Coordinates of C-alpha atoms in Angstrom, one line a residue:
M1 CA -6.0 20.9 29.2
M2 CA -5.8 18.9 25.7
T3 CA -2.7 16.2 25.3
G4 CA -2.3 17.6 21.7
G5 CA -3.4 15.8 19.1
E6 CA -2.0 11.8 19.3
L7 CA -2.8 8.6 17.7
F8 CA -5.7 7.1 19.2
G9 CA -4.5 4.2 21.1
G10 CA -8.0 3.0 22.6
S11 CA -10.2 0.4 21.6
A12 CA -13.1 0.7 18.5
E13 CA -15.5 1.0 21.2
E14 CA -14.3 4.1 22.8
W15 CA -13.6 5.6 19.4
D16 CA -17.4 5.1 18.2
G17 CA -18.8 5.8 21.8
F18 CA -17.6 9.3 21.5
V19 CA -18.2 9.5 17.4
R20 CA -22.1 8.6 18.1
A21 CA -22.4 11.5 20.9
Q22 CA -21.2 14.2 18.7
S23 CA -23.8 16.2 16.7
G24 CA -23.0 16.1 13.3
W25 CA -21.2 12.9 12.7
T26 CA -21.4 10.3 10.1
H27 CA -20.9 7.1 9.3
F28 CA -17.5 7.7 7.6
H29 CA -16.4 8.7 11.3
L30 CA -16.8 5.1 12.7
F31 CA -13.3 3.1 13.6
G32 CA -14.1 0.5 10.8
W33 CA -13.0 2.8 8.2
K34 CA -9.6 2.3 9.4
H35 CA -9.7 -1.3 9.0
V36 CA -10.9 -1.0 5.5
M37 CA -8.4 1.6 4.2
E38 CA -6.0 -0.6 5.6
R39 CA -7.0 -3.8 4.3
V40 CA -8.3 -2.7 1.1
F41 CA -5.9 0.2 0.0
S42 CA -3.1 -0.4 2.5
H43 CA -3.2 3.3 3.5
E44 CA -1.3 4.8 6.6
C45 CA -4.1 6.0 8.8
L46 CA -3.2 8.1 11.1
Y47 CA -6.3 8.6 13.3
L48 CA -5.7 11.6 16.2
A49 CA -7.0 12.4 19.6
E50 CA -7.7 15.0 22.1
R51 CA -8.3 13.9 25.9
D52 CA -9.3 16.0 28.6
D53 CA -7.1 16.0 31.9
A54 CA -9.2 13.0 32.9
G55 CA -8.2 10.8 29.8
R56 CA -11.5 11.1 28.4
L57 CA -12.1 11.8 24.3
A58 CA -12.6 15.0 23.7
G59 CA -12.0 15.2 19.7
I60 CA -11.2 12.6 16.9
L61 CA -9.9 13.0 13.6
P62 CA -9.5 9.8 11.1
L63 CA -6.8 11.0 8.6
V64 CA -5.5 8.5 5.8
R65 CA -2.3 9.5 4.1
V66 CA -2.9 8.6 0.4
R67 CA 0.5 9.1 -1.4
S68 CA 2.0 8.1 -5.0
L69 CA 4.7 9.2 -7.5
L70 CA 2.1 9.8 -10.4
F71 CA -0.6 12.1 -8.2
G72 CA 1.1 12.8 -5.5
H73 CA 1.0 13.1 -1.2
Y74 CA -2.3 13.7 0.4
L75 CA -4.0 13.5 4.0
V76 CA -7.6 13.5 3.8
S77 CA -10.8 13.1 5.8
M78 CA -11.9 11.0 4.4
P79 CA -10.4 9.7 1.5
F80 CA -13.1 8.3 -1.6
L81 CA -16.4 9.5 0.7
N82 CA -17.9 12.7 1.1
Y83 CA -17.2 13.4 5.0
G84 CA -14.6 13.1 7.7
G85 CA -13.2 16.1 9.6
P86 CA -12.7 16.7 13.2
L87 CA -15.4 16.2 16.1
G88 CA -15.6 17.3 19.0
G89 CA -15.4 20.9 21.2
E90 CA -14.1 23.8 19.4
R91 CA -10.8 23.5 21.3
A92 CA -10.6 20.0 20.6
V93 CA -11.2 20.5 16.8
R94 CA -8.7 23.6 16.6
A95 CA -6.2 21.5 18.3
L96 CA -6.7 18.2 15.7
A97 CA -6.9 20.3 13.3
A98 CA -3.1 21.9 14.3
K99 CA -1.9 18.5 14.5
A100 CA -2.7 17.5 11.3
L101 CA -1.3 20.6 9.8
R102 CA 2.2 20.1 11.3
L103 CA 1.6 16.3 9.9
A104 CA 1.0 17.7 6.2
D105 CA 4.5 20.5 6.6
A106 CA 6.7 17.6 8.1
G107 CA 5.8 15.5 5.3
A108 CA 5.7 17.7 2.5
V109 CA 2.1 17.3 1.6
K110 CA 0.8 18.2 -1.4
L111 CA -2.6 18.9 0.2
L112 CA -4.4 18.1 3.3
E113 CA -8.1 18.2 3.0
L114 CA -10.6 18.2 6.2
R115 CA -14.1 17.1 4.5
S116 CA -16.5 18.2 7.0
R117 CA -20.3 18.2 6.4
V118 CA -20.8 21.5 8.3
P119 CA -18.9 24.5 9.4
L120 CA -15.8 24.2 11.8
P121 CA -14.1 27.0 13.7
L122 CA -10.9 26.4 11.5
D123 CA -8.5 29.2 9.5
L124 CA -8.5 27.4 7.2
P125 CA -9.6 27.8 2.8
V126 CA -12.6 25.8 2.3
S127 CA -13.5 24.4 -1.2
H128 CA -17.2 24.5 -1.4
R129 CA -16.8 22.9 -5.1
K130 CA -19.0 19.8 -3.7
V131 CA -22.4 19.9 -2.6
T132 CA -24.7 16.9 -1.0
V133 CA -28.6 16.4 -2.2
V134 CA -30.9 15.5 0.9
L135 CA -34.5 14.8 0.9
D136 CA -36.7 14.9 4.2
L137 CA -38.6 12.3 4.6
P138 CA -42.2 12.3 5.9
P139 CA -42.9 9.9 9.2
G140 CA -45.9 6.8 8.3
E141 CA -45.7 4.8 5.2
P142 CA -43.8 5.5 1.7
E143 CA -47.6 6.0 0.2
T144 CA -47.2 9.7 2.4
L145 CA -43.3 10.5 0.4
W146 CA -45.2 9.2 -3.3
K147 CA -47.8 11.7 -3.0
T148 CA -45.4 14.2 -2.6
F149 CA -43.7 13.3 -5.9
S150 CA -44.6 14.8 -9.4
S151 CA -46.7 12.8 -11.8
K152 CA -44.0 13.2 -14.1
L153 CA -41.4 11.8 -11.6
R154 CA -44.1 8.7 -10.5
A155 CA -44.3 7.7 -14.2
Q156 CA -40.7 7.6 -14.3
V157 CA -40.7 5.1 -11.5
R158 CA -43.6 2.9 -12.6
R159 CA -41.9 2.7 -16.1
P160 CA -39.1 0.1 -14.8
Q161 CA -42.2 -1.7 -12.9
K162 CA -44.3 -2.2 -15.3
E163 CA -41.6 -3.7 -17.8
G164 CA -40.9 -6.2 -15.0
V165 CA -38.0 -4.7 -13.4
S166 CA -37.7 -5.6 -9.2
V167 CA -35.5 -4.7 -6.8
R168 CA -33.9 -7.2 -4.1
F169 CA -31.8 -6.1 -0.9
G170 CA -29.2 -8.3 1.2
P171 CA -25.6 -9.1 1.3
D172 CA -26.1 -11.2 -1.5
E173 CA -26.3 -8.4 -3.6
V174 CA -23.0 -7.1 -3.3
T175 CA -21.3 -9.3 -6.3
P176 CA -24.0 -8.1 -8.4
F177 CA -24.0 -4.9 -7.7
F178 CA -20.2 -4.6 -8.2
R179 CA -20.1 -6.5 -11.8
I180 CA -22.8 -3.3 -12.5
F181 CA -20.6 -0.8 -10.8
A182 CA -17.4 -1.6 -12.4
Q183 CA -19.0 -1.9 -16.0
H184 CA -20.7 1.8 -15.6
M185 CA -17.4 3.5 -14.3
R186 CA -15.7 1.8 -17.4
D187 CA -18.7 3.5 -19.6
L188 CA -18.0 6.6 -17.6
G189 CA -14.4 6.7 -18.2
T190 CA -13.4 6.3 -14.5
P191 CA -11.0 3.5 -12.8
T192 CA -13.2 1.4 -10.5
H193 CA -12.9 0.4 -7.1
S194 CA -12.0 -3.1 -6.5
S195 CA -14.6 -6.4 -5.5
A196 CA -12.5 -6.2 -2.3
L197 CA -13.9 -2.7 -1.1
F198 CA -17.5 -3.7 -1.4
E199 CA -16.8 -7.2 0.2
T200 CA -15.0 -5.5 3.4
I201 CA -17.4 -3.0 3.8
A202 CA -20.2 -5.6 4.0
E203 CA -18.1 -7.7 6.5
T204 CA -17.4 -4.5 8.6
F205 CA -20.8 -2.8 8.7
G206 CA -23.3 -5.4 8.5
D207 CA -26.7 -4.2 8.7
S208 CA -25.8 -0.3 8.4
V209 CA -24.7 -0.7 5.0
W210 CA -27.4 -2.0 2.3
F211 CA -26.8 -3.3 -0.8
G212 CA -29.5 -3.2 -3.3
C213 CA -29.8 -4.4 -6.9
A214 CA -32.9 -3.7 -9.6
Y215 CA -33.4 -6.8 -11.9
L216 CA -35.2 -7.5 -15.3
G217 CA -35.7 -11.3 -15.0
D218 CA -32.5 -12.9 -13.5
E219 CA -30.1 -9.9 -15.1
P220 CA -29.0 -7.3 -12.9
V221 CA -29.0 -3.7 -14.6
A222 CA -29.1 -1.3 -11.8
G223 CA -27.2 -1.3 -8.1
G224 CA -26.8 0.8 -4.9
C225 CA -24.6 0.4 -1.8
A226 CA -26.0 2.7 0.9
F227 CA -24.9 3.8 4.6
R228 CA -27.6 4.1 7.4
W229 CA -26.4 6.2 10.7
N230 CA -28.3 8.1 13.2
D231 CA -31.7 9.0 11.3
E232 CA -29.8 9.2 7.9
V233 CA -29.3 7.0 5.2
E234 CA -26.7 8.1 2.2
M235 CA -26.4 6.4 -1.5
T236 CA -23.0 6.8 -1.3
W237 CA -22.2 4.5 -4.7
A238 CA -25.1 4.0 -7.4
S239 CA -24.7 2.7 -10.8
S240 CA -27.0 1.2 -14.1
L241 CA -26.3 -0.2 -17.2
S242 CA -26.4 1.7 -20.1
D243 CA -27.8 -1.0 -22.5
Y244 CA -31.2 -0.6 -20.2
N245 CA -31.3 3.3 -20.2
R246 CA -34.6 2.8 -22.0
L247 CA -36.2 1.0 -18.6
A248 CA -34.5 3.7 -16.3
P249 CA -34.4 1.0 -13.8
N250 CA -32.1 3.5 -11.6
M251 CA -35.1 5.3 -11.0
L252 CA -36.8 2.5 -9.0
L253 CA -33.8 1.2 -7.4
Y254 CA -33.7 4.9 -5.8
W255 CA -37.3 4.8 -5.0
A256 CA -36.9 1.3 -3.9
F257 CA -34.1 2.7 -1.3
M258 CA -36.3 5.7 -0.1
E259 CA -39.3 3.5 0.5
R260 CA -37.1 0.7 2.6
A261 CA -35.4 3.8 4.6
V262 CA -39.4 5.4 5.5
R263 CA -40.4 2.0 6.8
E264 CA -37.4 1.9 8.8
G265 CA -38.2 5.4 10.4
V266 CA -35.4 7.4 8.6
K267 CA -35.7 10.7 8.5
L268 CA -33.2 11.9 5.7
F269 CA -32.5 10.1 2.3
N270 CA -29.1 11.9 1.1
F271 CA -28.5 11.3 -2.2
G272 CA -24.8 11.9 -2.0
R273 CA -22.4 14.4 -3.2
C274 CA -22.1 15.5 -6.5
T275 CA -20.8 18.8 -9.1
P276 CA -23.3 21.8 -8.8
G277 CA -25.3 21.8 -12.1
A278 CA -23.9 18.4 -13.4
G279 CA -26.7 16.2 -14.8
T280 CA -26.2 14.0 -11.3
H281 CA -27.0 16.9 -9.5
R282 CA -30.0 17.6 -11.9
F283 CA -31.0 14.0 -11.3
K284 CA -30.8 14.1 -7.7
R285 CA -32.7 17.2 -7.5
Q286 CA -35.5 15.9 -9.5
W287 CA -36.7 14.3 -6.2
G288 CA -37.9 17.5 -4.5
S289 CA -34.8 17.4 -2.2
R290 CA -32.4 20.3 -1.6
D291 CA -28.8 21.2 -1.6
E292 CA -26.5 21.0 1.1
Q293 CA -23.4 23.0 1.0
L294 CA -20.0 20.9 2.2
W295 CA -16.9 22.5 3.8
W296 CA -14.1 20.9 2.9
Y297 CA -11.3 22.4 4.4
Q298 CA -7.5 22.5 2.8
H299 CA -3.7 23.5 3.8
A300 CA -2.1 23.5 0.4
R301 CA 1.3 23.4 -1.4
G302 CA 2.0 24.5 -4.6
G303 CA -1.2 25.5 -5.7
A304 CA -3.4 22.7 -5.3
V305 CA -6.8 23.4 -5.1
G306 CA -8.5 19.6 -5.0
T307 CA -7.6 15.8 -5.3
P308 CA -6.9 15.0 -9.1
S309 CA -9.9 15.1 -11.3
P310 CA -10.1 14.9 -14.8
D311 CA -11.8 18.6 -14.7
N312 CA -8.0 19.2 -14.1
G313 CA -6.6 19.5 -18.0
A314 CA -3.8 17.8 -17.0
Y315 CA -6.0 14.7 -16.5
A316 CA -8.6 14.9 -18.9
W317 CA -7.0 12.9 -21.2
G318 CA -8.3 10.0 -18.9
P319 CA -11.7 9.3 -19.5
R320 CA -11.0 9.1 -23.1
A321 CA -8.4 6.6 -23.3
W322 CA -10.3 4.1 -20.4
K323 CA -13.6 4.3 -22.1
R324 CA -11.7 2.2 -24.9
L325 CA -10.5 -0.2 -22.3
P326 CA -12.3 -4.0 -22.5
V327 CA -14.6 -4.2 -19.5
P328 CA -12.5 -7.2 -18.0
L329 CA -9.1 -4.9 -18.2
A330 CA -10.6 -2.2 -16.8
T331 CA -11.8 -3.8 -13.8
A332 CA -8.4 -5.5 -13.3
L333 CA -6.6 -2.2 -13.6
G334 CA -9.1 -0.1 -12.2
P335 CA -8.4 -0.5 -8.1
R336 CA -4.4 -0.2 -9.1
I337 CA -5.3 3.4 -10.2
V338 CA -8.0 4.5 -8.0
R339 CA -6.5 3.9 -4.9
Y340 CA -4.4 6.9 -5.0
I341 CA -7.1 9.3 -6.3
P342 CA -8.8 10.2 -2.9

């Protein structure tokens, strides 16, 4: 007998202990993300739990409400991130999804989206509009992985090295990473997250989050933020400055993250999500990687098929206008907008 998907009232330790015991768990299922969502975005977190007759956890679902007048009302697991969705046995997963559906209907939610990495036993429409790209890492030394790359790829990594670019890791890289990230987002015509997001992530997750930046002399020119869980590392955010494109510092940046991952015994390097066929998809596939289909289960009202995107004609004007903003203004305004685009 299950409890019917009630709000979780236990400790972070209980939640995370259950999460880490499940197959298919990800960093974004960890309880610390509730703190991030509440502190940075002020979003309501509806973390649901199923318990068995003995009171033990049988399933969990981290669910976040994102609501605005401009973009609409969403329930997402997990917003701004690639994975979420319920974890647990089949009965618990179905019960948690049913509870999420009731919450969505009661609140007239435009879209409920459960972002799963794997297929789930749910009778809901599923979106495959995104894929993630992964690379199996060999055991041993990074040289083993290096030898699997094409000569062209190795030359692209060596190019910034020859120009004097180097990569540094550590919590001190949060600030330079954000400076690069904010400018890169402006150049793409996309509102940036706030510096508070990355500072809170660093404070909350410690060694399981990696910040790294590529430097030309003392100037940071590319940066990445990656999360490690289990035997995997995902590069969730990466950016480089367009003024330095000829040096391709992003190539060295990615290699430095892979090199570190191999040295620390990680088995899978995850390049993060992308749209099939897009430029970022081609970049990620050049490393000898492979696609993994994502399973984003949906319950929509009014014909909604996804969260707000510039690919939607209603918002296509946004990037063109945003690129014209001065970087300081775009950096100040961006967090006020992107917090409502899950």
